[in-house]
Amino acid sequence: PEGECHVQVTLKGEGETPEAPSPARSSARLRERRLLTTDTALFVFVLDQPIDYWPGQFVKLEFPDGVRRAYSMTRPQRSEHRYVVELLIRAKPGGEASTWLFDQLTVGDGLVVEGPYGRAYAQSHRSSPVVCIAGGTGVAPVMAIADRLSSESPGRRLDVYVGARTYDDLVLADRLVTLKGRGANVVVSVDQGVDRHHQLLGPVRSGMALDHLVNDVPDLRDHDVYLAGPTPMIDAALRRLVREGTACADRVFMDRFS
């Protein structure tokens, strides 16, 4: 800071958000693996013991050989599905976890699920305008967050920007359509390609989702901003939004996966 600044600290007990669920471990078995693209699939696991979580959080899968990887839930938790977690996972060529998930794991096979983890969960006040921006499989936590926020406060302003590498990499289109039906402004773009029309989503823009957000909503200082995606995207978003003063640092929520 080069001049006077105002520091605001929320003391424990003053906020409206209760304490986040504590991590737990549970054995789980694969119930379904649904391939969405050539390298991305939805995995549904049934837990022996329920793991409570908030929209936007993630769990770690532990495989029999000890390999552990973090993946985000795609939906808010519902009471009737407390024993189920749904994850959106992209295969990484040569990756140990990807080999297990896509080549070796079959329906009924078991592993360990541990969580929840993460601080970028849905935590916005009902009156706060919200922007969600997702890249790649970052659409999973963003969908869970947007689902919860649009359900609990239908009148709020909610902008959801989703970016994919190519047109064929767009996934969960039906859920994005549901968000649009609730009044959310959903903008979809592809890094590689030209403007096209999606059968469900309508216009698909070309270029980076972050660029479209900055052009469409140049002032985000009154918004809560949720980021999810590859590390380069997160870093670029923090530079464009926080460092340049477009958004307030204490209202930008994201988690980094190692």
PDB file of C-alpha atoms in Angstrom:
ATOM      1  CA  PRO A   1       0.000   0.000   0.000  1.00  0.00           C
ATOM      2  CA  GLU A   2       1.205   3.496  -0.854  1.00  0.00           C
ATOM      3  CA  GLY A   3      -1.403   5.348   1.194  1.00  0.00           C
ATOM      4  CA  GLU A   4      -4.088   4.905   3.813  1.00  0.00           C
ATOM      5  CA  CYS A   5      -5.900   1.600   3.723  1.00  0.00           C
ATOM      6  CA  HIS A   6      -8.850   0.085   5.513  1.00  0.00           C
ATOM      7  CA  VAL A   7      -8.475  -3.381   7.063  1.00  0.00           C
ATOM      8  CA  GLN A   8     -11.593  -5.413   7.773  1.00  0.00           C
ATOM      9  CA  VAL A   9     -11.409  -8.645   9.775  1.00  0.00           C
ATOM     10  CA  THR A  10     -14.323 -10.983  10.395  1.00  0.00           C
ATOM     11  CA  LEU A  11     -14.020 -12.420  13.895  1.00  0.00           C
ATOM     12  CA  LYS A  12     -15.205 -15.910  14.664  1.00  0.00           C
ATOM     13  CA  GLY A  13     -18.902 -15.876  15.411  1.00  0.00           C
ATOM     14  CA  GLU A  14     -19.657 -12.734  13.428  1.00  0.00           C
ATOM     15  CA  GLY A  15     -20.163 -14.340   9.997  1.00  0.00           C
ATOM     16  CA  GLU A  16     -23.186 -16.202   8.728  1.00  0.00           C
ATOM     17  CA  THR A  17     -21.214 -19.196   7.447  1.00  0.00           C
ATOM     18  CA  PRO A  18     -20.866 -22.092   9.911  1.00  0.00           C
ATOM     19  CA  GLU A  19     -17.679 -24.081  10.317  1.00  0.00           C
ATOM     20  CA  ALA A  20     -16.872 -26.250   7.318  1.00  0.00           C
ATOM     21  CA  PRO A  21     -17.256 -30.043   7.581  1.00  0.00           C
ATOM     22  CA  SER A  22     -14.229 -31.900   8.923  1.00  0.00           C
ATOM     23  CA  PRO A  23     -12.412 -34.346   6.622  1.00  0.00           C
ATOM     24  CA  ALA A  24     -13.171 -38.045   7.030  1.00  0.00           C
ATOM     25  CA  ARG A  25     -12.203 -41.277   5.289  1.00  0.00           C
ATOM     26  CA  SER A  26     -14.507 -43.863   3.780  1.00  0.00           C
ATOM     27  CA  SER A  27     -14.181 -46.960   1.669  1.00  0.00           C
ATOM     28  CA  ALA A  28     -16.008 -46.599  -1.627  1.00  0.00           C
ATOM     29  CA  ARG A  29     -16.873 -48.567  -4.738  1.00  0.00           C
ATOM     30  CA  LEU A  30     -17.289 -47.443  -8.310  1.00  0.00           C
ATOM     31  CA  ARG A  31     -20.937 -47.451  -9.357  1.00  0.00           C
ATOM     32  CA  GLU A  32     -20.651 -45.773 -12.748  1.00  0.00           C
ATOM     33  CA  ARG A  33     -18.098 -44.381 -15.184  1.00  0.00           C
ATOM     34  CA  ARG A  34     -19.655 -42.423 -18.041  1.00  0.00           C
ATOM     35  CA  LEU A  35     -17.330 -41.235 -20.781  1.00  0.00           C
ATOM     36  CA  LEU A  36     -18.233 -37.694 -21.894  1.00  0.00           C
ATOM     37  CA  THR A  37     -15.342 -37.072 -24.306  1.00  0.00           C
ATOM     38  CA  THR A  38     -12.368 -39.105 -25.463  1.00  0.00           C
ATOM     39  CA  ASP A  39     -10.501 -38.282 -22.233  1.00  0.00           C
ATOM     40  CA  THR A  40     -13.088 -37.000 -19.724  1.00  0.00           C
ATOM     41  CA  ALA A  41     -15.624 -38.992 -17.719  1.00  0.00           C
ATOM     42  CA  LEU A  42     -18.089 -38.743 -14.866  1.00  0.00           C
ATOM     43  CA  PHE A  43     -17.285 -41.132 -12.027  1.00  0.00           C
ATOM     44  CA  VAL A  44     -19.910 -42.024  -9.427  1.00  0.00           C
ATOM     45  CA  PHE A  45     -18.702 -43.633  -6.188  1.00  0.00           C
ATOM     46  CA  VAL A  46     -20.847 -45.111  -3.425  1.00  0.00           C
ATOM     47  CA  LEU A  47     -19.401 -44.618   0.073  1.00  0.00           C
ATOM     48  CA  ASP A  48     -19.556 -46.976   3.033  1.00  0.00           C
ATOM     49  CA  GLN A  49     -19.802 -43.950   5.322  1.00  0.00           C
ATOM     50  CA  PRO A  50     -21.218 -40.558   4.278  1.00  0.00           C
ATOM     51  CA  ILE A  51     -18.819 -37.644   3.826  1.00  0.00           C
ATOM     52  CA  ASP A  52     -20.453 -34.267   4.277  1.00  0.00           C
ATOM     53  CA  TYR A  53     -19.236 -31.470   2.023  1.00  0.00           C
ATOM     54  CA  TRP A  54     -20.124 -28.017   0.732  1.00  0.00           C
ATOM     55  CA  PRO A  55     -20.502 -27.126  -2.965  1.00  0.00           C
ATOM     56  CA  GLY A  56     -17.087 -26.317  -4.415  1.00  0.00           C
ATOM     57  CA  GLN A  57     -15.092 -28.607  -2.132  1.00  0.00           C
ATOM     58  CA  PHE A  58     -13.104 -31.649  -3.231  1.00  0.00           C
ATOM     59  CA  VAL A  59     -12.086 -35.102  -2.029  1.00  0.00           C
ATOM     60  CA  LYS A  60      -8.926 -37.145  -2.467  1.00  0.00           C
ATOM     61  CA  LEU A  61      -9.087 -40.599  -3.997  1.00  0.00           C
ATOM     62  CA  GLU A  62      -6.579 -43.088  -2.595  1.00  0.00           C
ATOM     63  CA  PHE A  63      -5.781 -46.046  -4.812  1.00  0.00           C
ATOM     64  CA  PRO A  64      -4.522 -49.478  -3.677  1.00  0.00           C
ATOM     65  CA  ASP A  65      -0.924 -48.581  -4.565  1.00  0.00           C
ATOM     66  CA  GLY A  66      -1.052 -45.473  -2.352  1.00  0.00           C
ATOM     67  CA  VAL A  67      -1.429 -42.906  -5.142  1.00  0.00           C
ATOM     68  CA  ARG A  68      -3.672 -39.999  -4.062  1.00  0.00           C
ATOM     69  CA  ARG A  69      -5.320 -37.385  -6.278  1.00  0.00           C
ATOM     70  CA  ALA A  70      -7.810 -34.584  -5.629  1.00  0.00           C
ATOM     71  CA  TYR A  71     -11.067 -34.181  -7.551  1.00  0.00           C
ATOM     72  CA  SER A  72     -14.053 -31.877  -7.052  1.00  0.00           C
ATOM     73  CA  MET A  73     -17.684 -32.860  -6.660  1.00  0.00           C
ATOM     74  CA  THR A  74     -19.971 -31.820  -9.499  1.00  0.00           C
ATOM     75  CA  ARG A  75     -23.155 -31.379  -7.438  1.00  0.00           C
ATOM     76  CA  PRO A  76     -24.206 -29.971  -4.071  1.00  0.00           C
ATOM     77  CA  GLN A  77     -24.775 -32.655  -1.476  1.00  0.00           C
ATOM     78  CA  ARG A  78     -28.372 -33.725  -1.009  1.00  0.00           C
ATOM     79  CA  SER A  79     -29.738 -35.623   1.981  1.00  0.00           C
ATOM     80  CA  GLU A  80     -30.962 -38.495  -0.188  1.00  0.00           C
ATOM     81  CA  HIS A  81     -27.505 -38.904  -1.756  1.00  0.00           C
ATOM     82  CA  ARG A  82     -25.193 -38.569   1.257  1.00  0.00           C
ATOM     83  CA  TYR A  83     -23.487 -41.853   0.378  1.00  0.00           C
ATOM     84  CA  VAL A  84     -22.726 -40.818  -3.214  1.00  0.00           C
ATOM     85  CA  VAL A  85     -20.057 -38.566  -4.736  1.00  0.00           C
ATOM     86  CA  GLU A  86     -19.891 -37.654  -8.418  1.00  0.00           C
ATOM     87  CA  LEU A  87     -16.571 -36.479  -9.864  1.00  0.00           C
ATOM     88  CA  LEU A  88     -15.578 -35.088 -13.256  1.00  0.00           C
ATOM     89  CA  ILE A  89     -12.129 -36.398 -14.208  1.00  0.00           C
ATOM     90  CA  ARG A  90      -9.905 -35.918 -17.236  1.00  0.00           C
ATOM     91  CA  ALA A  91      -7.343 -38.581 -18.076  1.00  0.00           C
ATOM     92  CA  LYS A  92      -3.736 -37.411 -17.972  1.00  0.00           C
ATOM     93  CA  PRO A  93      -1.545 -39.322 -20.433  1.00  0.00           C
ATOM     94  CA  GLY A  94       0.824 -41.523 -18.448  1.00  0.00           C
ATOM     95  CA  GLY A  95      -0.645 -40.444 -15.117  1.00  0.00           C
ATOM     96  CA  GLU A  96      -0.736 -43.036 -12.350  1.00  0.00           C
ATOM     97  CA  ALA A  97      -4.214 -42.051 -11.193  1.00  0.00           C
ATOM     98  CA  SER A  98      -5.515 -41.878 -14.747  1.00  0.00           C
ATOM     99  CA  THR A  99      -4.263 -45.403 -15.403  1.00  0.00           C
ATOM    100  CA  TRP A 100      -6.201 -46.670 -12.405  1.00  0.00           C
ATOM    101  CA  LEU A 101      -9.374 -44.737 -13.154  1.00  0.00           C
ATOM    102  CA  PHE A 102      -9.645 -45.199 -16.895  1.00  0.00           C
ATOM    103  CA  ASP A 103      -7.844 -48.497 -17.574  1.00  0.00           C
ATOM    104  CA  GLN A 104      -7.969 -50.680 -14.459  1.00  0.00           C
ATOM    105  CA  LEU A 105     -10.916 -49.659 -12.256  1.00  0.00           C
ATOM    106  CA  THR A 106     -14.140 -51.481 -13.076  1.00  0.00           C
ATOM    107  CA  VAL A 107     -17.649 -51.188 -11.661  1.00  0.00           C
ATOM    108  CA  GLY A 108     -17.676 -52.626  -8.144  1.00  0.00           C
ATOM    109  CA  ASP A 109     -13.964 -52.067  -7.517  1.00  0.00           C
ATOM    110  CA  GLY A 110     -13.002 -50.257  -4.321  1.00  0.00           C
ATOM    111  CA  LEU A 111     -10.756 -47.441  -3.174  1.00  0.00           C
ATOM    112  CA  VAL A 112     -10.648 -44.891  -0.337  1.00  0.00           C
ATOM    113  CA  VAL A 113     -12.285 -41.448  -0.467  1.00  0.00           C
ATOM    114  CA  GLU A 114     -11.010 -38.777   1.921  1.00  0.00           C
ATOM    115  CA  GLY A 115     -12.391 -35.289   2.445  1.00  0.00           C
ATOM    116  CA  PRO A 116     -13.803 -32.800   2.097  1.00  0.00           C
ATOM    117  CA  TYR A 117     -11.062 -30.251   1.503  1.00  0.00           C
ATOM    118  CA  GLY A 118     -11.015 -26.780   0.010  1.00  0.00           C
ATOM    119  CA  ARG A 119     -11.948 -23.242   0.967  1.00  0.00           C
ATOM    120  CA  ALA A 120     -13.521 -22.137  -2.336  1.00  0.00           C
ATOM    121  CA  TYR A 121     -16.975 -23.397  -1.405  1.00  0.00           C
ATOM    122  CA  ALA A 122     -20.272 -21.555  -1.968  1.00  0.00           C
ATOM    123  CA  GLN A 123     -20.345 -18.858   0.707  1.00  0.00           C
ATOM    124  CA  SER A 124     -21.904 -15.770  -0.850  1.00  0.00           C
ATOM    125  CA  HIS A 125     -24.578 -13.668   0.836  1.00  0.00           C
ATOM    126  CA  ARG A 126     -27.980 -14.051  -0.781  1.00  0.00           C
ATOM    127  CA  SER A 127     -27.865 -10.501  -2.138  1.00  0.00           C
ATOM    128  CA  SER A 128     -24.305 -10.614  -3.518  1.00  0.00           C
ATOM    129  CA  PRO A 129     -23.820 -10.712  -7.294  1.00  0.00           C
ATOM    130  CA  VAL A 130     -21.647 -13.682  -8.252  1.00  0.00           C
ATOM    131  CA  VAL A 131     -19.313 -14.552 -11.108  1.00  0.00           C
ATOM    132  CA  CYS A 132     -18.069 -18.105 -11.643  1.00  0.00           C
ATOM    133  CA  ILE A 133     -15.321 -18.821 -14.152  1.00  0.00           C
ATOM    134  CA  ALA A 134     -14.221 -22.342 -15.013  1.00  0.00           C
ATOM    135  CA  GLY A 135     -11.641 -23.876 -17.310  1.00  0.00           C
ATOM    136  CA  GLY A 136     -11.580 -27.552 -18.270  1.00  0.00           C
ATOM    137  CA  THR A 137     -12.734 -29.857 -15.475  1.00  0.00           C
ATOM    138  CA  GLY A 138     -12.937 -26.784 -13.231  1.00  0.00           C
ATOM    139  CA  VAL A 139     -16.520 -26.749 -14.448  1.00  0.00           C
ATOM    140  CA  ALA A 140     -17.219 -29.435 -11.797  1.00  0.00           C
ATOM    141  CA  PRO A 141     -16.892 -27.287  -8.642  1.00  0.00           C
ATOM    142  CA  VAL A 142     -18.290 -24.252 -10.468  1.00  0.00           C
ATOM    143  CA  MET A 143     -21.416 -26.228 -11.379  1.00  0.00           C
ATOM    144  CA  ALA A 144     -21.868 -27.297  -7.758  1.00  0.00           C
ATOM    145  CA  ILE A 145     -21.416 -23.717  -6.526  1.00  0.00           C
ATOM    146  CA  ALA A 146     -23.696 -22.167  -9.154  1.00  0.00           C
ATOM    147  CA  ASP A 147     -26.330 -24.846  -8.539  1.00  0.00           C
ATOM    148  CA  ARG A 148     -26.455 -24.040  -4.838  1.00  0.00           C
ATOM    149  CA  LEU A 149     -26.339 -20.253  -5.191  1.00  0.00           C
ATOM    150  CA  SER A 150     -28.993 -20.120  -7.901  1.00  0.00           C
ATOM    151  CA  SER A 151     -31.278 -22.416  -5.901  1.00  0.00           C
ATOM    152  CA  GLU A 152     -31.058 -20.535  -2.611  1.00  0.00           C
ATOM    153  CA  SER A 153     -31.357 -17.063  -4.153  1.00  0.00           C
ATOM    154  CA  PRO A 154     -33.094 -17.169  -7.570  1.00  0.00           C
ATOM    155  CA  GLY A 155     -33.101 -13.381  -7.932  1.00  0.00           C
ATOM    156  CA  ARG A 156     -29.377 -12.826  -7.531  1.00  0.00           C
ATOM    157  CA  ARG A 157     -27.163 -11.860 -10.465  1.00  0.00           C
ATOM    158  CA  LEU A 158     -25.154 -14.920 -11.445  1.00  0.00           C
ATOM    159  CA  ASP A 159     -22.716 -14.959 -14.366  1.00  0.00           C
ATOM    160  CA  VAL A 160     -21.097 -18.280 -15.273  1.00  0.00           C
ATOM    161  CA  TYR A 161     -18.183 -18.302 -17.734  1.00  0.00           C
ATOM    162  CA  VAL A 162     -17.010 -21.708 -18.932  1.00  0.00           C
ATOM    163  CA  GLY A 163     -13.986 -22.251 -21.155  1.00  0.00           C
ATOM    164  CA  ALA A 164     -12.872 -25.422 -22.937  1.00  0.00           C
ATOM    165  CA  ARG A 165      -9.955 -26.271 -25.207  1.00  0.00           C
ATOM    166  CA  THR A 166     -12.105 -27.175 -28.192  1.00  0.00           C
ATOM    167  CA  TYR A 167     -15.758 -27.456 -29.073  1.00  0.00           C
ATOM    168  CA  ASP A 168     -15.625 -31.234 -28.465  1.00  0.00           C
ATOM    169  CA  ASP A 169     -14.346 -30.681 -24.907  1.00  0.00           C
ATOM    170  CA  LEU A 170     -17.559 -28.972 -23.747  1.00  0.00           C
ATOM    171  CA  VAL A 171     -19.227 -31.127 -21.087  1.00  0.00           C
ATOM    172  CA  LEU A 172     -22.217 -30.946 -18.722  1.00  0.00           C
ATOM    173  CA  ALA A 173     -24.131 -28.866 -21.257  1.00  0.00           C
ATOM    174  CA  ASP A 174     -27.489 -30.058 -19.900  1.00  0.00           C
ATOM    175  CA  ARG A 175     -26.629 -28.699 -16.443  1.00  0.00           C
ATOM    176  CA  LEU A 176     -25.540 -25.373 -17.894  1.00  0.00           C
ATOM    177  CA  VAL A 177     -28.908 -25.197 -19.634  1.00  0.00           C
ATOM    178  CA  THR A 178     -30.599 -25.766 -16.272  1.00  0.00           C
ATOM    179  CA  LEU A 179     -28.668 -22.830 -14.841  1.00  0.00           C
ATOM    180  CA  LYS A 180     -29.778 -20.651 -17.750  1.00  0.00           C
ATOM    181  CA  GLY A 181     -33.356 -21.678 -17.032  1.00  0.00           C
ATOM    182  CA  ARG A 182     -32.953 -20.350 -13.502  1.00  0.00           C
ATOM    183  CA  GLY A 183     -31.872 -16.971 -14.820  1.00  0.00           C
ATOM    184  CA  ALA A 184     -28.091 -17.299 -14.820  1.00  0.00           C
ATOM    185  CA  ASN A 185     -26.088 -15.669 -17.589  1.00  0.00           C
ATOM    186  CA  VAL A 186     -24.045 -18.545 -19.022  1.00  0.00           C
ATOM    187  CA  VAL A 187     -21.209 -17.740 -21.438  1.00  0.00           C
ATOM    188  CA  VAL A 188     -19.366 -20.625 -23.091  1.00  0.00           C
ATOM    189  CA  SER A 189     -16.161 -20.272 -25.084  1.00  0.00           C
ATOM    190  CA  VAL A 190     -13.456 -22.418 -26.696  1.00  0.00           C
ATOM    191  CA  ASP A 191      -9.748 -21.594 -26.835  1.00  0.00           C
ATOM    192  CA  GLN A 192      -9.246 -23.242 -30.212  1.00  0.00           C
ATOM    193  CA  GLY A 193     -11.886 -22.633 -32.831  1.00  0.00           C
ATOM    194  CA  VAL A 194     -14.338 -20.092 -34.157  1.00  0.00           C
ATOM    195  CA  ASP A 195     -17.734 -18.891 -32.996  1.00  0.00           C
ATOM    196  CA  ARG A 196     -20.279 -21.686 -33.340  1.00  0.00           C
ATOM    197  CA  HIS A 197     -23.785 -22.618 -32.246  1.00  0.00           C
ATOM    198  CA  HIS A 198     -24.260 -25.429 -29.708  1.00  0.00           C
ATOM    199  CA  GLN A 199     -27.427 -27.498 -29.951  1.00  0.00           C
ATOM    200  CA  LEU A 200     -28.214 -26.969 -26.253  1.00  0.00           C
ATOM    201  CA  LEU A 201     -26.189 -23.940 -25.199  1.00  0.00           C
ATOM    202  CA  GLY A 202     -26.679 -21.681 -28.187  1.00  0.00           C
ATOM    203  CA  PRO A 203     -23.786 -19.374 -29.168  1.00  0.00           C
ATOM    204  CA  VAL A 204     -20.292 -20.561 -28.272  1.00  0.00           C
ATOM    205  CA  ARG A 205     -17.643 -17.841 -28.409  1.00  0.00           C
ATOM    206  CA  SER A 206     -14.049 -18.264 -29.514  1.00  0.00           C
ATOM    207  CA  GLY A 207     -11.185 -17.151 -27.288  1.00  0.00           C
ATOM    208  CA  MET A 208     -10.410 -17.272 -23.575  1.00  0.00           C
ATOM    209  CA  ALA A 209     -13.255 -17.241 -21.059  1.00  0.00           C
ATOM    210  CA  LEU A 210     -11.291 -14.800 -18.898  1.00  0.00           C
ATOM    211  CA  ASP A 211     -11.019 -12.296 -21.748  1.00  0.00           C
ATOM    212  CA  HIS A 212     -14.757 -12.446 -22.344  1.00  0.00           C
ATOM    213  CA  LEU A 213     -15.459 -11.902 -18.649  1.00  0.00           C
ATOM    214  CA  VAL A 214     -13.183  -8.859 -18.435  1.00  0.00           C
ATOM    215  CA  ASN A 215     -14.784  -7.356 -21.541  1.00  0.00           C
ATOM    216  CA  ASP A 216     -18.364  -8.091 -20.466  1.00  0.00           C
ATOM    217  CA  VAL A 217     -18.060  -7.147 -16.784  1.00  0.00           C
ATOM    218  CA  PRO A 218     -15.105  -4.745 -16.393  1.00  0.00           C
ATOM    219  CA  ASP A 219     -15.902  -3.873 -12.752  1.00  0.00           C
ATOM    220  CA  LEU A 220     -16.227  -6.842 -10.378  1.00  0.00           C
ATOM    221  CA  ARG A 221     -15.505  -5.029  -7.128  1.00  0.00           C
ATOM    222  CA  ASP A 222     -19.026  -5.676  -5.837  1.00  0.00           C
ATOM    223  CA  HIS A 223     -19.036  -9.318  -6.946  1.00  0.00           C
ATOM    224  CA  ASP A 224     -18.014 -12.569  -5.326  1.00  0.00           C
ATOM    225  CA  VAL A 225     -15.774 -14.394  -7.812  1.00  0.00           C
ATOM    226  CA  TYR A 226     -15.231 -18.169  -7.873  1.00  0.00           C
ATOM    227  CA  LEU A 227     -12.344 -19.549  -9.941  1.00  0.00           C
ATOM    228  CA  ALA A 228     -11.699 -23.183 -10.866  1.00  0.00           C
ATOM    229  CA  GLY A 229      -9.436 -24.668 -13.500  1.00  0.00           C
ATOM    230  CA  PRO A 230      -5.823 -25.323 -14.494  1.00  0.00           C
ATOM    231  CA  THR A 231      -3.114 -23.467 -12.565  1.00  0.00           C
ATOM    232  CA  PRO A 232      -2.165 -21.199 -15.518  1.00  0.00           C
ATOM    233  CA  MET A 233      -5.787 -20.073 -15.769  1.00  0.00           C
ATOM    234  CA  ILE A 234      -5.986 -19.368 -12.038  1.00  0.00           C
ATOM    235  CA  ASP A 235      -2.745 -17.363 -12.149  1.00  0.00           C
ATOM    236  CA  ALA A 236      -3.908 -15.377 -15.172  1.00  0.00           C
ATOM    237  CA  ALA A 237      -7.250 -14.640 -13.532  1.00  0.00           C
ATOM    238  CA  LEU A 238      -5.607 -13.416 -10.336  1.00  0.00           C
ATOM    239  CA  ARG A 239      -3.350 -11.104 -12.342  1.00  0.00           C
ATOM    240  CA  ARG A 240      -6.196  -9.707 -14.427  1.00  0.00           C
ATOM    241  CA  LEU A 241      -8.804  -9.454 -11.705  1.00  0.00           C
ATOM    242  CA  VAL A 242      -6.989  -8.823  -8.429  1.00  0.00           C
ATOM    243  CA  ARG A 243      -3.673  -7.206  -9.313  1.00  0.00           C
ATOM    244  CA  GLU A 244      -5.316  -4.814 -11.747  1.00  0.00           C
ATOM    245  CA  GLY A 245      -8.074  -3.931  -9.285  1.00  0.00           C
ATOM    246  CA  THR A 246     -10.975  -5.370 -11.261  1.00  0.00           C
ATOM    247  CA  ALA A 247     -12.062  -7.518  -8.291  1.00  0.00           C
ATOM    248  CA  CYS A 248     -11.504  -7.396  -4.528  1.00  0.00           C
ATOM    249  CA  ALA A 249      -8.966  -9.929  -3.277  1.00  0.00           C
ATOM    250  CA  ASP A 250     -11.060 -10.923  -0.266  1.00  0.00           C
ATOM    251  CA  ARG A 251     -14.007 -11.755  -2.530  1.00  0.00           C
ATOM    252  CA  VAL A 252     -12.140 -14.063  -4.902  1.00  0.00           C
ATOM    253  CA  PHE A 253     -12.364 -17.752  -3.969  1.00  0.00           C
ATOM    254  CA  MET A 254     -10.225 -20.531  -5.452  1.00  0.00           C
ATOM    255  CA  ASP A 255      -8.275 -23.656  -4.514  1.00  0.00           C
ATOM    256  CA  ARG A 256      -4.973 -24.809  -5.944  1.00  0.00           C
ATOM    257  CA  PHE A 257      -4.414 -28.487  -6.662  1.00  0.00           C
ATOM    258  CA  SER A 258      -0.840 -29.742  -6.527  1.00  0.00           C
TER     259      SER A 258
END
